[in-house]
Short mmCIF file of C-alpha atoms in Angstrom, two decimals:
data_model
loop_
_atom_site.label_atom_id
_atom_site.label_comp_id
_atom_site.label_asym_id
_atom_site.label_seq_id
_atom_site.Cartn_x
_atom_site.Cartn_y
_atom_site.Cartn_z
CA UNK A 755 -25.37 -28.28 -12.61
CA UNK A 756 -23.41 -25.66 -14.77
CA UNK A 757 -23.89 -22.02 -14.43
CA UNK A 758 -23.98 -21.68 -18.01
CA UNK A 759 -27.12 -22.54 -20.10
CA UNK A 760 -28.02 -22.30 -23.73
CA UNK A 761 -25.00 -22.80 -25.57
CA UNK A 762 -22.83 -20.15 -23.77
CA UNK A 763 -25.28 -17.45 -24.38
CA UNK A 764 -26.70 -17.30 -20.42
CA UNK A 765 -24.84 -17.38 -17.23
CA UNK A 766 -27.51 -18.71 -14.62
CA UNK A 767 -30.21 -17.73 -16.88
CA UNK A 768 -29.16 -14.44 -17.44
CA UNK A 769 -27.78 -12.68 -20.61
CA UNK A 770 -24.22 -12.21 -21.19
CA UNK A 771 -25.05 -8.35 -21.96
CA UNK A 772 -25.98 -8.02 -18.28
CA UNK A 773 -22.36 -8.59 -17.30
CA UNK A 774 -20.89 -5.96 -19.94
CA UNK A 775 -19.30 -3.14 -18.76
CA UNK A 776 -21.62 0.08 -19.45
CA UNK A 777 -20.26 3.02 -21.76
CA UNK A 778 -20.49 5.35 -18.76
CA UNK A 779 -18.03 3.09 -16.80
CA UNK A 780 -15.87 2.71 -19.74
CA UNK A 781 -16.00 6.62 -20.13
CA UNK A 782 -14.87 7.12 -16.55
CA UNK A 783 -12.08 4.81 -16.83
CA UNK A 784 -10.94 6.89 -20.25
CA UNK A 785 -11.41 10.33 -18.49
CA UNK A 786 -9.24 8.76 -15.31
CA UNK A 787 -6.45 7.55 -17.55
CA UNK A 788 -6.66 11.00 -19.39
CA UNK A 789 -6.34 13.03 -16.21
CA UNK A 790 -3.61 10.82 -14.87
CA UNK A 791 -1.62 11.68 -17.81
CA UNK A 792 -2.66 15.33 -17.24
CA UNK A 793 -1.50 15.43 -13.94
CA UNK A 794 1.71 13.57 -14.56
CA UNK A 795 3.08 16.03 -17.35
CA UNK A 796 1.51 19.28 -15.73
CA UNK A 797 -0.94 20.03 -18.37
CA UNK A 798 -2.74 23.23 -18.18
CA UNK A 799 -3.91 23.74 -14.58
CA UNK A 800 -2.36 21.17 -12.61
CA UNK A 801 -4.73 21.53 -9.74
CA UNK A 802 -7.59 21.04 -11.90
CA UNK A 803 -6.19 18.16 -13.47
CA UNK A 804 -5.70 16.55 -10.30
CA UNK A 805 -9.13 17.28 -9.26
CA UNK A 806 -10.21 15.56 -12.33
CA UNK A 807 -8.13 12.28 -11.46
CA UNK A 808 -9.60 12.40 -7.99
CA UNK A 809 -13.06 12.83 -8.75
CA UNK A 810 -13.02 9.98 -11.75
CA UNK A 811 -10.99 7.90 -9.67
CA UNK A 812 -13.82 8.32 -6.89
CA UNK A 813 -16.52 7.53 -9.23
CA UNK A 814 -14.92 4.34 -10.70
CA UNK A 815 -14.43 3.03 -7.18
CA UNK A 816 -18.33 3.82 -6.18
CA UNK A 817 -19.04 1.54 -9.39
CA UNK A 818 -16.67 -1.11 -8.12
CA UNK A 819 -18.00 -0.87 -4.63
CA UNK A 820 -21.44 -1.24 -5.48
CA UNK A 821 -20.50 -4.08 -8.29
CA UNK A 822 -19.10 -6.25 -5.41
CA UNK A 823 -22.10 -6.01 -3.19
CA UNK A 824 -24.06 -7.05 -6.70
CA UNK A 825 -21.67 -9.72 -7.59
CA UNK A 826 -21.42 -11.52 -4.40
CA UNK A 827 -25.30 -11.41 -4.26
CA UNK A 828 -25.79 -12.63 -7.83
CA UNK A 829 -23.61 -15.59 -6.59
CA UNK A 830 -25.16 -16.17 -3.64
CA UNK A 831 -28.60 -16.61 -5.06
CA UNK A 832 -30.14 -12.97 -5.97
CA UNK A 833 -30.07 -13.65 -9.85
CA UNK A 834 -32.29 -10.46 -10.04
CA UNK A 835 -29.16 -8.43 -9.32
CA UNK A 836 -28.21 -8.91 -13.05
CA UNK A 837 -31.63 -8.19 -14.44
CA UNK A 838 -31.54 -4.71 -12.57
CA UNK A 839 -28.43 -3.83 -14.33
CA UNK A 840 -25.95 -3.84 -11.49
CA UNK A 841 -23.61 -5.99 -13.10
CA UNK A 842 -22.68 -3.49 -15.61
CA UNK A 843 -20.86 -1.27 -13.55
CA UNK A 844 -22.95 1.65 -14.65
CA UNK A 845 -23.50 4.49 -11.99
CA UNK A 846 -26.77 5.74 -13.00
CA UNK A 847 -28.09 2.17 -12.13
CA UNK A 848 -27.22 2.50 -8.26
CA UNK A 849 -30.25 4.01 -6.30
CA UNK A 850 -30.71 7.36 -6.91
CA UNK A 851 -28.03 9.74 -8.90
CA UNK A 852 -28.08 12.87 -6.80
CA UNK A 853 -27.71 10.85 -3.41
CA UNK A 854 -25.45 8.07 -4.76
CA UNK A 855 -23.33 10.25 -7.23
CA UNK A 856 -23.38 14.10 -6.66
CA UNK A 857 -23.55 13.93 -2.74
CA UNK A 858 -20.70 11.85 -2.44
CA UNK A 859 -18.63 14.00 -4.63
CA UNK A 860 -19.81 16.80 -2.74
CA UNK A 861 -18.39 15.57 0.33
CA UNK A 862 -15.10 14.43 -1.11
CA UNK A 863 -14.44 17.67 -2.29
CA UNK A 864 -15.32 19.74 0.54
CA UNK A 865 -14.13 17.41 3.56
CA UNK A 866 -11.79 14.97 2.00
CA UNK A 867 -14.23 11.74 3.27
CA UNK A 868 -15.04 8.72 1.02
CA UNK A 869 -19.13 9.25 1.88
CA UNK A 870 -20.78 5.89 1.12
CA UNK A 871 -22.73 6.26 -1.85
CA UNK A 872 -24.97 4.55 -4.25
CA UNK A 873 -26.87 1.45 -2.96
CA UNK A 874 -27.87 -1.75 -4.70
CA UNK A 875 -31.38 -3.38 -3.83
CA UNK A 876 -30.39 -7.06 -2.69
CA UNK A 877 -33.22 -9.44 -2.30
CA UNK A 878 -31.92 -10.95 1.20
CA UNK A 879 -34.71 -13.46 0.86
CA UNK A 880 -33.16 -15.15 -2.30
CA UNK A 881 -29.80 -15.49 -0.27
CA UNK A 882 -28.62 -18.99 0.62
CA UNK A 883 -27.72 -18.18 4.25
CA UNK A 884 -27.13 -15.39 6.90
CA UNK A 885 -23.42 -15.42 6.14
CA UNK A 886 -23.96 -14.89 2.62
CA UNK A 887 -26.08 -12.23 3.27
CA UNK A 888 -23.23 -10.41 5.56
CA UNK A 889 -20.70 -10.98 2.98
CA UNK A 890 -22.92 -9.22 0.37
CA UNK A 891 -22.45 -6.43 2.64
CA UNK A 892 -18.92 -6.98 3.41
CA UNK A 893 -17.89 -6.86 -0.24
CA UNK A 894 -18.34 -3.24 -0.62
CA UNK A 895 -15.81 -1.95 1.75
CA UNK A 896 -13.64 -4.95 1.52
CA UNK A 897 -13.19 -3.57 -2.51
CA UNK A 898 -12.68 -0.03 -1.01
CA UNK A 899 -9.64 -1.73 1.21
CA UNK A 900 -8.37 -3.79 -1.79
CA UNK A 901 -8.27 -0.49 -3.94
CA UNK A 902 -6.36 1.47 -1.24
CA UNK A 903 -4.09 -1.14 -1.20
CA UNK A 904 -3.36 -1.10 -4.86
CA UNK A 905 -3.20 2.62 -4.77
CA UNK A 906 -0.39 2.15 -2.13
CA UNK A 907 1.80 -0.08 -3.89
CA UNK A 908 4.00 2.40 -5.93
CA UNK A 909 4.96 4.05 -2.44
CA UNK A 910 5.60 0.60 -0.95
CA UNK A 911 7.88 0.15 -3.86
CA UNK A 912 9.68 3.34 -3.63
CA UNK A 913 7.77 6.45 -4.93
CA UNK A 914 8.55 9.51 -2.66
CA UNK A 915 6.94 11.92 -4.64
CA UNK A 916 9.74 14.35 -4.78
CA UNK A 917 8.98 14.15 -8.79
CA UNK A 918 5.68 14.54 -10.47
CA UNK A 919 4.49 15.68 -6.89
CA UNK A 920 0.82 17.00 -8.04
CA UNK A 921 0.02 13.23 -9.85
CA UNK A 922 1.15 11.28 -6.51
CA UNK A 923 -0.38 13.80 -4.11
CA UNK A 924 -3.86 12.76 -6.23
CA UNK A 925 -2.90 9.40 -6.65
CA UNK A 926 -2.45 9.08 -2.63
CA UNK A 927 -5.58 11.49 -1.56
CA UNK A 928 -7.68 8.82 -3.47
CA UNK A 929 -6.10 6.18 -1.46
CA UNK A 930 -6.99 7.79 1.62
CA UNK A 931 -10.34 8.25 0.46
CA UNK A 932 -10.79 4.40 0.05
CA UNK A 933 -9.58 3.95 3.60
CA UNK A 934 -12.31 6.52 4.96
CA UNK A 935 -14.70 4.68 2.79
CA UNK A 936 -13.84 1.13 4.10
CA UNK A 937 -13.63 2.48 7.84
CA UNK A 938 -16.96 4.31 7.74
CA UNK A 939 -18.78 1.47 5.75
CA UNK A 940 -17.89 -1.09 8.64
CA UNK A 941 -19.12 1.07 11.56
CA UNK A 942 -22.23 -0.91 12.69
CA UNK A 943 -24.67 1.91 11.92
CA UNK A 944 -28.29 0.87 10.75
CA UNK A 945 -28.64 1.38 6.97
CA UNK A 946 -24.66 1.27 6.63
CA UNK A 947 -22.80 -1.95 5.40
CA UNK A 948 -21.51 -2.50 8.70
CA UNK A 949 -25.13 -2.45 10.04
CA UNK A 950 -26.17 -4.89 7.38
CA UNK A 951 -23.20 -7.11 8.21
CA UNK A 952 -24.63 -7.40 11.78
CA UNK A 953 -28.30 -7.36 11.05
CA UNK A 954 -28.86 -11.37 9.72
CA UNK A 955 -27.62 -12.11 13.09
CA UNK A 956 -29.66 -10.25 15.35
CA UNK A 957 -32.95 -11.40 17.06
CA UNK A 958 -36.14 -10.84 15.27
CA UNK A 959 -37.19 -8.41 17.79
CA UNK A 960 -33.96 -6.26 17.36
CA UNK A 961 -34.38 -6.35 13.49
CA UNK A 962 -37.62 -4.44 13.46
CA UNK A 963 -36.22 -1.64 15.51
CA UNK A 964 -33.00 -1.66 13.47
CA UNK A 965 -35.20 -1.22 10.24
CA UNK A 966 -36.89 1.30 11.72
CA UNK A 967 -33.78 3.29 12.49
CA UNK A 968 -31.77 2.52 9.05
CA UNK A 969 -33.31 5.21 6.86
CA UNK A 970 -31.50 7.57 9.38
CA UNK A 971 -28.08 5.91 9.26
CA UNK A 972 -26.68 8.65 7.29
CA UNK A 973 -27.77 11.32 9.69
CA UNK A 974 -26.18 9.28 12.40
CA UNK A 975 -23.26 9.00 11.01
CA UNK A 976 -23.09 12.95 10.13
CA UNK A 977 -23.77 13.35 14.08
CA UNK A 978 -20.90 10.93 15.06
CA UNK A 979 -18.41 12.62 12.67
CA UNK A 980 -19.47 16.13 13.78
CA UNK A 981 -18.48 15.38 17.28
CA UNK A 982 -14.68 16.14 17.53
CA UNK A 983 -13.56 13.46 19.81
CA UNK A 984 -15.29 10.97 17.43
CA UNK A 985 -14.23 12.56 14.27
CA UNK A 986 -10.45 12.72 15.43
CA UNK A 987 -10.52 9.14 16.30
CA UNK A 988 -12.16 8.08 13.01
CA UNK A 989 -8.90 9.86 11.24
CA UNK A 990 -6.62 8.47 13.42
CA UNK A 991 -7.81 5.19 12.48
CA UNK A 992 -7.67 5.76 8.92
CA UNK A 993 -4.40 7.44 8.93
CA UNK A 994 -2.78 4.37 10.98
CA UNK A 995 -4.43 2.03 8.48
CA UNK A 996 -2.57 4.05 5.75
CA UNK A 997 0.65 3.73 7.66
CA UNK A 998 0.29 0.07 7.68
CA UNK A 999 -0.24 -0.46 3.71
CA UNK A 1000 2.51 2.16 3.01
CA UNK A 1001 0.42 4.89 1.90
CA UNK A 1002 2.26 8.58 2.84
CA UNK A 1003 0.34 10.57 5.03
CA UNK A 1004 2.37 13.60 3.85
CA UNK A 1005 0.83 13.95 0.52
CA UNK A 1006 -2.92 13.67 1.53
CA UNK A 1007 -2.63 17.47 2.39
CA UNK A 1008 -1.03 18.32 -0.76
CA UNK A 1009 -3.67 16.24 -2.68
CA UNK A 1010 -6.54 17.92 -0.63
CA UNK A 1011 -5.34 21.32 -1.53
CA UNK A 1012 -5.19 20.31 -4.87
CA UNK A 1013 -8.56 18.84 -5.39
CA UNK A 1014 -9.91 22.24 -4.30
CA UNK A 1015 -8.39 24.03 -7.36
CA UNK A 1016 -10.58 26.94 -7.05
CA UNK A 1017 -8.14 28.07 -3.94
CA UNK A 1018 -4.98 26.54 -5.09
CA UNK A 1019 -2.56 29.36 -6.70
CA UNK A 1020 -1.87 29.40 -10.40
CA UNK A 1021 1.26 28.00 -11.88
#
């Protein structure tokens, strides 16, 4: 049976409007491109340009991360993912704006870590199998990994950052943020994507305990990263992955310094 119903006006019973990118997302993309042009040309305060480039780029990646969850859920049987507005790439649709948008941006600026952000509510009972349920959770971190690879491509093809250094430093930092998000989300902590990937395969008795712990997953994650040994191992994994895909680690520090523009020396 075709997914398209009603002369092409519906997709799986959902109006096509539910799949159109929201003005907020398109505005973020426009701001990202503008910030990139400003950083490239050194317009005004170049450190602020990089801040704007990285923050808008990170917000776009949050939208794409959650969109990937919702799209796989939709294709796996949870049609309500479209009705909830998740497929419009509107960041305001993804859980609580403070926890989903503001907090991740603060952690990026202060800690240089791509904290998992918003969340889409998925009706796992509507999904067709345990494998589909796991794939819904995997889709988000996989998107971050793909974005990291795309951002690494200029460096793979010879960009060194010797010219337009601030622009390339910001791009490299954004790429490393994608890697931190992918690695964090794949840690099998209850409540995070990694835990949700494993959950469908757990015995029923384990799931009950898992669900009790899940709301505290973020706290567990912070506690783990606060440990110097675990935190150091985490960044070792991130920079090893960066080396594998060709992301220049020497630009990460420059990008992070520029991101905190209030501490960066004026031109």
